[in-house]
Structure formats: C-alpha cells, structure tokens
Amino acid sequence: TTLNVFFTPTLAFSYPASLTITSSATNSPMTVTLTGDGIGPQFTVAPSPTSFADQAVNTTSALQIITINNTGTVPLLISQAAVTPSPGAFAMTGPALPLTVNPGGSAMFSMTFRPSSATLFSGFLNLTTNGSSTATAISLSGTGVNSPAPAISIGISPTTFDFGTQTINQTSGGTTVVL
C-alpha cells in the first residue's frame, strides 16, 4: 500500500509534523517524521512611513515615490493598491494591477498630497499581496498650511520733485504723482 502525503504551507514558517500508522503488524505503530518550510515573498517598502512637506491648502505637492522591493526568492504578486481614506488628501498612481514583481525587482507608486484645509492629514496606501494574509498599510501624513498673503509692492513716480522757491502763503503750481 502506498500513502501520498502532501504539504501546503499557508505561511512562511517551518512546519514540523509526524505521520503515525497503526496496524496489526508486530512493529505497529510506525512513525514518519515530516518537516517542511513554507517560503513566501518578502519585500521592503521605502519610504515607510511617507511624510509630505507642509503644503499650501488646495495645491498639489510634488510627487513622492514609494518603492516596493522584492527581497525574497519567489515572485511577489501585488493584486490591489488603494489609498484610504478615499476620497482624501492623498492620491496614488501606479502600475497596472495585478502586478508580479520578480525576486530582486521593484514596483513604484507615485503619491501626491493635496490638503483641503490647514490641518494635519493622515492616511494609508494599502497593498494586497501574496506575501501576507492581511493588507500591508503604508502610513501617509502631511500638513496643510494657509498660503501667506502675497507681498504688496508699490512704485511711485516721480520719486523726487523740486517746487523751487515759493512765496509764503501762496500755492505753487501742482504736479502729478503716480502710484
């Protein structure tokens, strides 16, 4: 008789087990030691967390790039990417999903920040991958600030004018000063 034994790991973990066979044979029970290592994608995220510089209200920041590097030995599958809260102050553009990132490879997501008021904003870029049973949440933060009032500068012309000599209590001829 032949027994087929299979191993299907659900996590990247070392799994010890044993198979015990009991029969009417004189050497019963018999035990077979089983071991197996689950391997899965491993990856890093940079920068994480991602912080944006102070940004004027209702203006869009420069792009910040978040890079996902596959540091493991098996392909990383990114099946979903979403920014929360949505809609919110943070926006993402990235590669078409699902995306397979081979070992040693990387994927880039472009992030922008557009605050609607002068306050602190926070959110997450959530990635669903085959490297974890839960979404990977990359923290995002930025502060909206009010724009300073524009500096006002005026000019005057002419900058000098000589009235010459004038008799006391007599009004001189006029001149026009332009602002």
XYZ file of C-alpha atoms in Angstrom:
179
model
C 0.000 0.000 0.000
C 1.192 3.492 -0.818
C 0.268 6.674 1.030
C 0.632 10.007 -0.689
C 1.465 12.843 1.681
C 1.306 16.476 0.575
C 2.500 19.725 2.123
C 0.661 23.006 1.542
C 2.036 25.745 3.815
C -0.128 28.783 4.476
C 2.640 30.964 5.906
C 6.387 31.382 5.572
C 7.215 29.147 8.520
C 8.985 25.877 9.416
C 6.397 23.139 9.928
C 7.256 20.031 11.950
C 4.791 17.126 11.923
C 4.615 13.388 12.147
C 2.580 10.687 10.476
C 1.727 7.689 12.674
C 0.483 4.488 11.057
C -1.212 1.956 13.275
C -1.850 -1.553 12.007
C -1.975 -5.180 13.141
C 1.714 -5.594 12.268
C 4.095 -6.504 15.081
C 6.040 -3.247 14.643
C 2.914 -1.093 14.876
C 2.645 1.834 15.299
C 5.167 3.257 12.822
C 6.039 6.973 12.765
C 7.382 9.058 9.921
C 8.800 12.470 10.806
C 7.672 15.174 8.378
C 9.138 18.646 8.022
C 8.700 21.423 5.540
C 9.435 25.091 5.194
C 6.900 27.453 3.744
C 8.506 30.213 1.732
C 6.767 33.291 0.519
C 7.521 36.639 -0.962
C 9.497 39.016 1.170
C 9.546 42.702 0.424
C 10.526 46.093 1.749
C 8.787 49.441 1.374
C 10.654 52.744 1.155
C 9.993 55.287 2.428
C 7.707 53.975 5.128
C 6.145 55.901 6.701
C 5.809 58.525 3.972
C 5.647 62.146 5.121
C 4.966 65.111 2.886
C 6.359 68.605 3.479
C 3.916 71.329 4.528
C 1.665 72.038 1.560
C -0.450 75.125 0.820
C -4.191 74.458 1.034
C -5.798 73.461 -2.299
C -2.457 72.979 -4.063
C -0.881 69.664 -5.079
C 2.515 68.567 -3.808
C 5.375 67.304 -5.884
C 5.352 63.536 -6.445
C 6.763 61.238 -3.798
C 7.714 57.759 -4.957
C 7.044 54.722 -2.768
C 9.142 51.757 -3.890
C 8.277 48.116 -3.195
C 11.394 45.904 -3.436
C 11.073 42.121 -3.681
C 13.871 40.915 -1.383
C 12.729 37.284 -1.383
C 13.324 34.307 -3.615
C 9.808 33.911 -5.034
C 7.661 36.292 -7.106
C 5.600 38.909 -5.269
C 2.067 39.429 -6.592
C 0.538 42.843 -5.856
C -3.148 42.354 -6.561
C -4.599 45.596 -5.177
C -3.456 49.061 -4.119
C -5.804 51.578 -2.532
C -5.468 54.832 -0.627
C -7.602 55.338 2.466
C -9.481 57.376 3.328
C -10.946 57.814 -0.125
C -11.544 60.425 -1.314
C -8.941 62.162 0.763
C -5.895 64.378 0.666
C -3.639 61.667 -0.779
C -3.700 60.294 -4.323
C -1.818 57.435 -5.938
C -0.871 56.462 -9.443
C 0.995 53.285 -10.097
C 1.461 50.346 -12.371
C -1.492 48.376 -13.695
C -2.553 45.680 -11.247
C -2.287 42.800 -10.706
C 1.468 43.053 -10.977
C 4.135 40.397 -10.488
C 7.439 41.637 -9.059
C 10.184 39.076 -9.599
C 12.881 38.467 -6.966
C 15.272 41.416 -6.967
C 12.731 43.563 -8.802
C 10.731 46.561 -7.669
C 7.498 48.426 -8.300
C 6.910 52.154 -7.835
C 3.800 54.005 -6.759
C 3.584 57.788 -7.180
C 1.894 59.674 -4.351
C 0.673 63.270 -4.138
C -0.790 65.324 -1.296
C -3.486 67.984 -1.794
C -4.817 69.328 1.524
C -8.277 70.880 1.616
C -7.683 72.781 4.861
C -4.930 73.917 7.212
C -4.632 70.813 9.386
C -2.763 67.525 9.752
C -3.848 64.788 7.335
C -3.102 61.079 7.640
C -3.937 58.069 5.541
C -2.618 54.789 4.213
C -1.529 53.177 0.984
C -2.892 49.641 1.403
C -1.289 46.875 -0.666
C -2.788 43.416 -1.029
C -0.086 40.871 -1.873
C 0.625 37.169 -1.754
C 3.298 37.977 0.842
C 0.875 38.485 3.710
C -2.574 37.338 4.749
C -3.506 40.963 5.530
C -3.011 44.147 3.561
C 0.266 45.978 4.046
C -0.561 49.504 5.266
C 1.969 52.221 4.452
C 1.387 55.287 6.613
C 0.966 58.659 4.866
C 0.980 62.089 6.520
C 1.120 65.743 5.605
C 0.045 69.126 6.906
C -1.990 71.681 5.015
C -0.974 75.281 5.617
C -2.555 78.577 4.657
C -0.667 80.456 1.976
C 0.915 83.647 3.226
C -0.663 86.840 1.948
C 1.127 87.969 -1.163
C 3.688 90.691 -0.591
C 2.406 94.004 -1.897
C 4.848 96.321 -3.542
C 4.035 99.744 -4.933
C 6.010 102.137 -7.011
C 5.834 105.925 -7.158
C 6.732 108.296 -9.964
C 8.346 110.726 -9.936
C 10.445 109.840 -6.919
C 11.601 113.479 -6.498
C 10.111 116.843 -7.490
C 11.507 120.272 -6.738
C 8.917 123.051 -6.217
C 11.666 125.634 -6.338
C 11.095 128.861 -4.420
C 7.587 129.802 -3.393
C 6.165 132.909 -1.684
C 4.797 132.245 1.804
C 1.024 131.633 1.872
C 0.890 131.286 -1.921
C 0.038 127.905 -3.543
C 2.500 126.563 -6.042
C 1.675 125.065 -9.352
C 0.768 121.375 -8.966
C 2.417 118.206 -10.061
C 1.029 114.692 -10.533
C 2.405 111.787 -8.526
C 1.549 108.311 -9.871
C 1.336 105.280 -7.566
